[in-house]
CSV table of C-alpha atoms in Angstrom, one decimal:
chain,number,residue,atom,x,y,z
A,678,MET,CA,67.0,117.0,86.8
A,679,THR,CA,69.8,118.6,85.2
A,680,ASP,CA,73.5,117.9,86.0
A,681,PRO,CA,75.1,120.6,87.9
A,682,PRO,CA,77.9,122.6,85.9
A,683,GLU,CA,81.0,121.4,85.7
A,684,THR,CA,83.0,123.8,88.4
A,685,ASP,CA,80.4,122.7,90.8
A,686,ARG,CA,81.4,119.1,90.3
A,687,LEU,CA,85.0,119.9,90.7
A,688,SER,CA,84.5,121.7,93.6
A,689,ALA,CA,82.9,119.0,95.6
A,690,LEU,CA,85.3,116.7,94.1
A,691,LEU,CA,88.3,119.1,95.7
A,692,GLY,CA,86.4,119.6,98.9
A,693,GLU,CA,85.9,115.4,99.4
A,694,LEU,CA,90.0,115.7,98.6
A,695,ARG,CA,90.6,118.0,101.7
A,696,ILE,CA,89.1,115.1,103.9
A,697,LEU,CA,91.6,112.4,102.6
A,698,LEU,CA,94.5,114.9,102.6
A,699,GLN,CA,94.0,115.9,106.1
A,700,GLY,CA,94.0,112.0,107.2
A,701,ALA,CA,97.3,111.2,105.1
A,702,GLN,CA,99.0,114.5,106.5
A,703,VAL,CA,98.4,113.7,110.1
A,704,LEU,CA,99.4,109.8,109.6
A,705,THR,CA,102.4,110.8,107.6
A,706,SER,CA,103.4,113.1,110.5
A,707,PHE,CA,102.9,110.6,113.0
A,708,LEU,CA,105.4,108.1,110.9
A,709,ILE,CA,108.0,111.0,110.4
A,710,ILE,CA,108.4,111.3,114.2
A,711,LEU,CA,108.2,107.4,114.9
A,712,PRO,CA,112.4,106.7,114.3
A,713,PHE,CA,113.1,109.4,116.8
A,714,ASN,CA,111.6,108.0,119.5
A,715,THR,CA,114.1,106.1,122.1
A,716,ASN,CA,112.0,102.9,121.9
A,717,PHE,CA,112.4,102.7,117.9
A,718,ARG,CA,115.8,101.2,117.8
A,719,ASP,CA,114.5,98.3,119.9
A,720,ILE,CA,112.2,97.0,117.1
A,721,LEU,CA,112.8,93.8,115.0
A,722,ALA,CA,114.6,94.2,111.9
A,723,SER,CA,111.4,92.9,110.2
A,724,GLU,CA,109.3,95.5,111.7
A,725,ARG,CA,112.0,98.1,110.8
A,726,TRP,CA,110.6,96.6,106.8
A,727,VAL,CA,107.3,97.1,107.7
A,728,TYR,CA,107.8,100.8,109.1
A,729,ALA,CA,109.7,101.4,105.8
A,730,ALA,CA,107.0,100.3,103.7
A,731,THR,CA,104.2,102.1,105.9
A,732,PHE,CA,106.5,105.4,105.6
A,733,LEU,CA,106.7,104.8,102.1
A,734,CYS,CA,103.3,104.2,100.9
A,735,SER,CA,102.2,107.1,103.2
A,736,LEU,CA,104.6,109.1,101.6
A,737,ILE,CA,103.2,108.2,98.0
A,738,SER,CA,99.4,108.6,99.4
A,739,LEU,CA,100.2,112.1,100.5
A,740,LEU,CA,101.8,112.9,97.2
A,741,LEU,CA,99.1,111.7,95.1
A,742,LEU,CA,96.3,113.1,97.0
A,743,SER,CA,98.1,116.6,97.2
A,744,ALA,CA,98.8,116.8,93.5
A,745,PRO,CA,94.9,117.8,92.1
A,746,ALA,CA,95.5,121.0,94.5
A,747,LEU,CA,98.9,121.5,92.8
A,748,HIS,CA,97.3,121.1,89.7
A,749,HIS,CA,94.0,123.2,90.0
A,750,TYR,CA,96.8,126.2,91.0
A,751,LEU,CA,99.1,125.8,88.0
A,752,ARG,CA,96.1,125.2,85.2
A,753,ARG,CA,94.2,128.2,86.3
A,754,PRO,CA,91.8,129.0,84.7
A,755,LEU,CA,90.8,125.7,83.6
A,756,HIS,CA,90.1,125.5,80.1
A,757,HIS,CA,89.6,121.7,79.9
A,758,PRO,CA,87.7,121.1,83.0
A,759,ARG,CA,86.3,117.3,81.8
A,760,GLN,CA,90.5,116.3,81.5
A,761,PHE,CA,91.2,117.7,84.6
A,762,LYS,CA,88.7,116.1,86.7
A,763,ALA,CA,89.6,112.7,84.8
A,764,THR,CA,93.1,113.5,85.9
A,765,VAL,CA,91.9,114.1,89.6
A,766,THR,CA,89.9,111.0,89.9
A,767,ARG,CA,92.9,108.6,88.7
A,768,LEU,CA,95.1,110.7,91.3
A,769,VAL,CA,92.7,110.5,94.1
A,770,ARG,CA,92.2,106.6,93.4
A,771,ALA,CA,95.7,106.1,93.2
A,772,GLY,CA,96.2,107.9,96.6
A,773,ALA,CA,93.3,106.0,98.0
A,774,VAL,CA,94.8,102.3,97.1
A,775,PHE,CA,98.3,103.7,99.0
A,776,MET,CA,96.4,105.0,102.0
A,777,SER,CA,94.8,101.6,102.1
A,778,LEU,CA,98.0,100.0,102.6
A,779,THR,CA,99.3,102.2,104.8
A,780,LEU,CA,96.5,101.8,107.0
A,781,VAL,CA,97.0,98.1,107.1
A,782,LEU,CA,101.0,98.0,107.5
A,783,ALA,CA,100.2,100.9,110.6
A,784,THR,CA,98.2,98.4,112.1
A,785,ARG,CA,100.5,95.5,111.1
A,786,LEU,CA,103.2,97.4,113.2
A,787,VAL,CA,100.9,98.8,116.0
A,788,ALA,CA,99.3,94.9,116.3
A,789,SER,CA,102.6,93.4,116.6
A,790,HIS,CA,103.8,95.3,120.0
A,791,VAL,CA,100.4,95.4,121.3
A,792,LEU,CA,99.6,92.0,121.5
A,793,PRO,CA,102.2,89.9,119.8
A,794,GLY,CA,101.6,86.6,118.0
A,795,ALA,CA,98.5,85.7,115.8
A,796,PHE,CA,96.7,89.3,116.6
A,797,GLY,CA,99.5,90.6,115.2
A,798,TRP,CA,98.2,89.2,111.9
A,799,ILE,CA,94.4,88.9,112.4
A,800,ALA,CA,94.1,92.7,113.0
A,801,PRO,CA,95.8,94.1,109.9
A,802,GLY,CA,94.0,91.0,107.7
A,803,GLY,CA,90.7,92.7,109.3
A,804,ILE,CA,91.5,96.1,108.4
A,805,ALA,CA,92.6,95.0,104.9
A,806,LEU,CA,89.0,93.1,104.4
A,807,LEU,CA,86.8,96.2,106.1
A,808,LEU,CA,88.7,98.3,103.8
A,809,LEU,CA,88.0,96.5,101.1
A,810,TRP,CA,84.5,96.1,101.7
A,811,VAL,CA,83.9,99.8,102.8
A,812,TRP,CA,86.3,101.8,100.7
A,813,TRP,CA,86.1,99.9,97.4
A,814,ALA,CA,83.5,97.3,97.4
A,815,VAL,CA,80.4,99.2,98.0
A,816,PRO,CA,80.8,102.2,96.1
A,817,LEU,CA,81.8,100.4,93.0
A,818,TRP,CA,79.2,97.7,93.6
A,819,HIS,CA,76.6,100.5,94.3
A,820,GLU,CA,77.6,102.4,90.9
A,821,TYR,CA,77.5,99.2,88.9
A,822,ARG,CA,73.7,98.5,90.6
A,823,GLU,CA,72.6,101.8,90.3
A,824,TYR,CA,73.9,103.1,87.2
A,825,GLY,CA,75.3,100.4,84.9
A,826,GLY,CA,78.8,101.0,86.0
A,827,ARG,CA,81.2,104.0,86.0
A,828,GLU,CA,80.7,107.1,83.7
A,829,ARG,CA,83.7,106.8,81.4
């Protein structure tokens, strides 16, 4: 079986990116409006730091995940699709790292209000482990097991 043309692989990559980008947009939107809630001023100083870290990670994720679309627009027509794909892949991976951090920190923020105490730390720890397993370990392990590692 022959490999699909480079443009087909780029279209698939940009299509997958749309899913990640929507999640980053929605999460960032909720985080933007949170400080304007009247009860926000009642949170502890330590929770404000968690919120600030969550918000910054979310913004960075949104910037990194939206960058490929702008790169694609500015570089049309693509003269070097392999180089573009490598750049997009790096941006998506970095965006996914920051999205992972955002999800763990947001879980910490919510868990500390819903059920304070140990659950406020157990829930984000569990989410961190789940993210590490499902988003990172499984696909990388599969790539290594089936194909001997990533294509360089």
